[in-house]
Short mmCIF file of C-alpha atoms and ligand atoms in Angstrom, two decimals:
data_model
loop_
_atom_site.label_atom_id
_atom_site.label_comp_id
_atom_site.label_asym_id
_atom_site.label_seq_id
_atom_site.Cartn_x
_atom_site.Cartn_y
_atom_site.Cartn_z
CA UNK A 1 5.11 17.35 -21.38
CA UNK A 2 4.57 13.99 -19.97
CA UNK A 3 3.85 13.60 -16.22
CA UNK A 4 3.71 10.79 -13.93
CA UNK A 5 1.87 11.78 -10.99
CA UNK A 6 3.24 10.31 -7.67
CA UNK A 7 1.22 11.48 -5.05
CA UNK A 8 -1.52 14.42 -4.37
CA UNK A 9 -1.19 15.61 -0.76
CA UNK A 10 -2.79 18.42 1.34
CA UNK A 11 -0.44 20.80 3.06
CA UNK A 12 -0.93 23.81 5.18
CA UNK A 13 0.77 26.88 3.92
CA UNK A 14 2.52 29.16 6.30
CA UNK A 15 2.57 32.41 4.33
CA UNK A 16 3.94 35.70 5.19
CA UNK A 17 0.50 37.22 5.50
CA UNK A 18 -0.80 36.18 9.05
CA UNK A 19 -4.38 36.36 7.79
CA UNK A 20 -3.61 33.45 5.36
CA UNK A 21 -1.70 31.38 8.09
CA UNK A 22 -3.38 27.65 7.99
CA UNK A 23 -4.49 27.72 4.42
CA UNK A 24 -5.07 24.51 3.12
CA UNK A 25 -3.22 23.95 -0.13
CA UNK A 26 -3.03 20.84 -2.36
CA UNK A 27 0.01 19.85 -4.03
CA UNK A 28 0.73 17.38 -6.59
CA UNK A 29 4.03 15.36 -6.78
CA UNK A 30 4.92 14.38 -10.25
CA UNK A 31 8.00 13.20 -12.32
CA UNK A 32 8.75 15.70 -14.80
CA UNK A 33 10.45 14.97 -18.45
CA UNK A 34 14.01 14.86 -16.49
CA UNK A 35 12.72 12.14 -14.33
CA UNK A 36 13.16 14.75 -11.39
CA UNK A 37 10.35 14.43 -8.62
CA UNK A 38 8.62 17.93 -8.72
CA UNK A 39 5.68 19.48 -6.76
CA UNK A 40 3.16 21.97 -7.92
CA UNK A 41 0.23 23.78 -6.13
CA UNK A 42 -3.10 22.97 -7.45
CA UNK A 43 -6.60 23.77 -6.45
CA UNK A 44 -9.08 21.13 -5.07
CA UNK A 45 -10.73 20.19 -8.36
CA UNK A 46 -7.12 19.70 -9.91
CA UNK A 47 -6.25 17.65 -6.83
CA UNK A 48 -9.16 15.32 -7.13
CA UNK A 49 -8.53 14.80 -10.75
CA UNK A 50 -4.76 14.07 -10.28
CA UNK A 51 -5.58 11.81 -7.40
CA UNK A 52 -7.10 9.37 -10.21
CA UNK A 53 -3.95 9.55 -12.12
CA UNK A 54 -1.51 8.46 -9.33
CA UNK A 55 0.56 5.60 -10.22
CA UNK A 56 0.95 3.07 -7.65
CA UNK A 57 3.29 0.52 -9.64
CA UNK A 58 6.21 1.06 -11.74
CA UNK A 59 8.11 -0.74 -14.33
CA UNK A 60 11.97 0.11 -14.08
CA UNK A 61 14.25 -0.76 -16.58
CA UNK A 62 17.50 -2.44 -15.42
CA UNK A 63 20.27 -1.13 -17.32
CA UNK A 64 22.59 -4.10 -16.66
CA UNK A 65 20.47 -6.91 -18.23
CA UNK A 66 17.61 -5.00 -19.90
CA UNK A 67 14.81 -6.59 -17.88
CA UNK A 68 12.08 -4.82 -16.56
CA UNK A 69 11.56 -4.73 -12.69
CA UNK A 70 8.19 -4.35 -11.29
CA UNK A 71 8.24 -2.04 -8.15
CA UNK A 72 6.35 0.22 -5.88
CA UNK A 73 6.84 4.07 -6.63
CA UNK A 74 8.42 4.46 -2.98
CA UNK A 75 11.27 2.61 -4.52
CA UNK A 76 12.38 5.61 -6.60
CA UNK A 77 13.72 7.03 -3.25
CA UNK A 78 15.92 4.03 -2.66
CA UNK A 79 17.71 1.82 -4.70
CA UNK A 80 16.17 -0.92 -7.11
CA UNK A 81 17.63 -4.28 -6.72
CA UNK A 82 17.17 -6.10 -10.06
CA UNK A 83 16.18 -9.97 -9.01
CA UNK A 84 17.67 -11.04 -12.75
CA UNK A 85 21.21 -9.66 -11.76
CA UNK A 86 21.37 -10.94 -8.22
CA UNK A 87 22.50 -8.72 -5.38
ZN1 ZN B 101 19.22 -6.76 -14.15
#
Protein backbone atom coordinates (compact mmCIF):
# COMPACT_ATOMS: atom_id res chain seq x y z
CA UNK A 1 0.00 0.00 0.00
CA UNK A 2 1.30 3.40 -0.97
CA UNK A 3 0.68 6.33 1.27
CA UNK A 4 1.19 9.98 0.52
CA UNK A 5 1.44 11.76 3.83
CA UNK A 6 -0.23 15.16 3.74
CA UNK A 7 0.13 16.34 7.29
CA UNK A 8 0.72 15.28 10.84
CA UNK A 9 -1.17 17.05 13.59
CA UNK A 10 -1.67 16.92 17.29
CA UNK A 11 -5.19 16.80 18.59
CA UNK A 12 -6.86 16.34 21.90
CA UNK A 13 -9.11 13.39 22.34
CA UNK A 14 -12.33 13.72 24.26
CA UNK A 15 -13.09 10.16 25.09
CA UNK A 16 -16.05 8.88 27.01
CA UNK A 17 -13.73 8.21 29.90
CA UNK A 18 -13.36 11.48 31.82
CA UNK A 19 -9.98 10.53 33.20
CA UNK A 20 -8.67 10.44 29.65
CA UNK A 21 -10.13 13.76 28.60
CA UNK A 22 -7.59 16.10 27.10
CA UNK A 23 -5.16 13.38 26.19
CA UNK A 24 -2.82 14.35 23.40
CA UNK A 25 -3.14 12.31 20.26
CA UNK A 26 -1.23 12.43 17.06
CA UNK A 27 -2.93 11.94 13.77
CA UNK A 28 -1.41 11.41 10.40
CA UNK A 29 -3.39 12.44 7.33
CA UNK A 30 -2.63 10.66 4.13
CA UNK A 31 -3.98 9.73 0.75
CA UNK A 32 -4.88 6.11 0.53
CA UNK A 33 -4.69 3.96 -2.57
CA UNK A 34 -8.01 5.34 -3.79
CA UNK A 35 -6.86 8.94 -3.49
CA UNK A 36 -9.07 9.61 -0.50
CA UNK A 37 -7.84 11.64 2.43
CA UNK A 38 -7.74 9.44 5.48
CA UNK A 39 -6.50 9.92 9.01
CA UNK A 40 -4.93 7.48 11.37
CA UNK A 41 -4.00 7.73 15.00
CA UNK A 42 -0.31 7.24 15.70
CA UNK A 43 2.00 7.49 18.66
CA UNK A 44 4.59 10.24 19.13
CA UNK A 45 7.46 8.32 17.56
CA UNK A 46 5.41 7.47 14.52
CA UNK A 47 4.24 11.08 14.27
CA UNK A 48 7.83 12.33 14.19
CA UNK A 49 8.65 9.77 11.55
CA UNK A 50 5.68 10.67 9.38
CA UNK A 51 6.54 14.37 9.69
CA UNK A 52 9.69 13.73 7.70
CA UNK A 53 7.56 12.18 4.96
CA UNK A 54 5.11 15.02 4.50
CA UNK A 55 4.92 16.14 0.92
CA UNK A 56 4.58 19.87 0.35
CA UNK A 57 4.35 19.92 -3.41
CA UNK A 58 2.46 17.77 -5.78
CA UNK A 59 2.31 17.17 -9.44
CA UNK A 60 -1.17 16.78 -10.79
CA UNK A 61 -1.88 15.25 -14.13
CA UNK A 62 -4.30 17.25 -16.23
CA UNK A 63 -6.71 14.91 -17.92
CA UNK A 64 -7.43 17.44 -20.65
CA UNK A 65 -3.97 18.02 -22.06
CA UNK A 66 -1.81 15.46 -20.29
CA UNK A 67 0.52 18.07 -18.77
CA UNK A 68 1.69 17.94 -15.20
CA UNK A 69 0.80 20.89 -13.03
CA UNK A 70 2.77 21.61 -9.88
CA UNK A 71 0.75 22.67 -6.93
CA UNK A 72 0.54 22.85 -3.19
CA UNK A 73 -1.15 19.98 -1.44
CA UNK A 74 -3.82 22.39 -0.13
CA UNK A 75 -5.08 22.63 -3.70
CA UNK A 76 -6.44 19.14 -3.31
CA UNK A 77 -9.32 20.63 -1.37
CA UNK A 78 -10.12 23.05 -4.16
CA UNK A 79 -10.12 22.83 -7.90
CA UNK A 80 -6.86 22.84 -9.69
CA UNK A 81 -6.64 25.12 -12.70
CA UNK A 82 -4.41 23.93 -15.49
CA UNK A 83 -2.29 26.74 -16.96
CA UNK A 84 -1.98 24.89 -20.24
CA UNK A 85 -5.70 24.63 -20.88
CA UNK A 86 -6.45 28.18 -19.80
CA UNK A 87 -9.32 29.09 -17.56
ZN1 LIG B 1 -4.44 20.92 -19.06
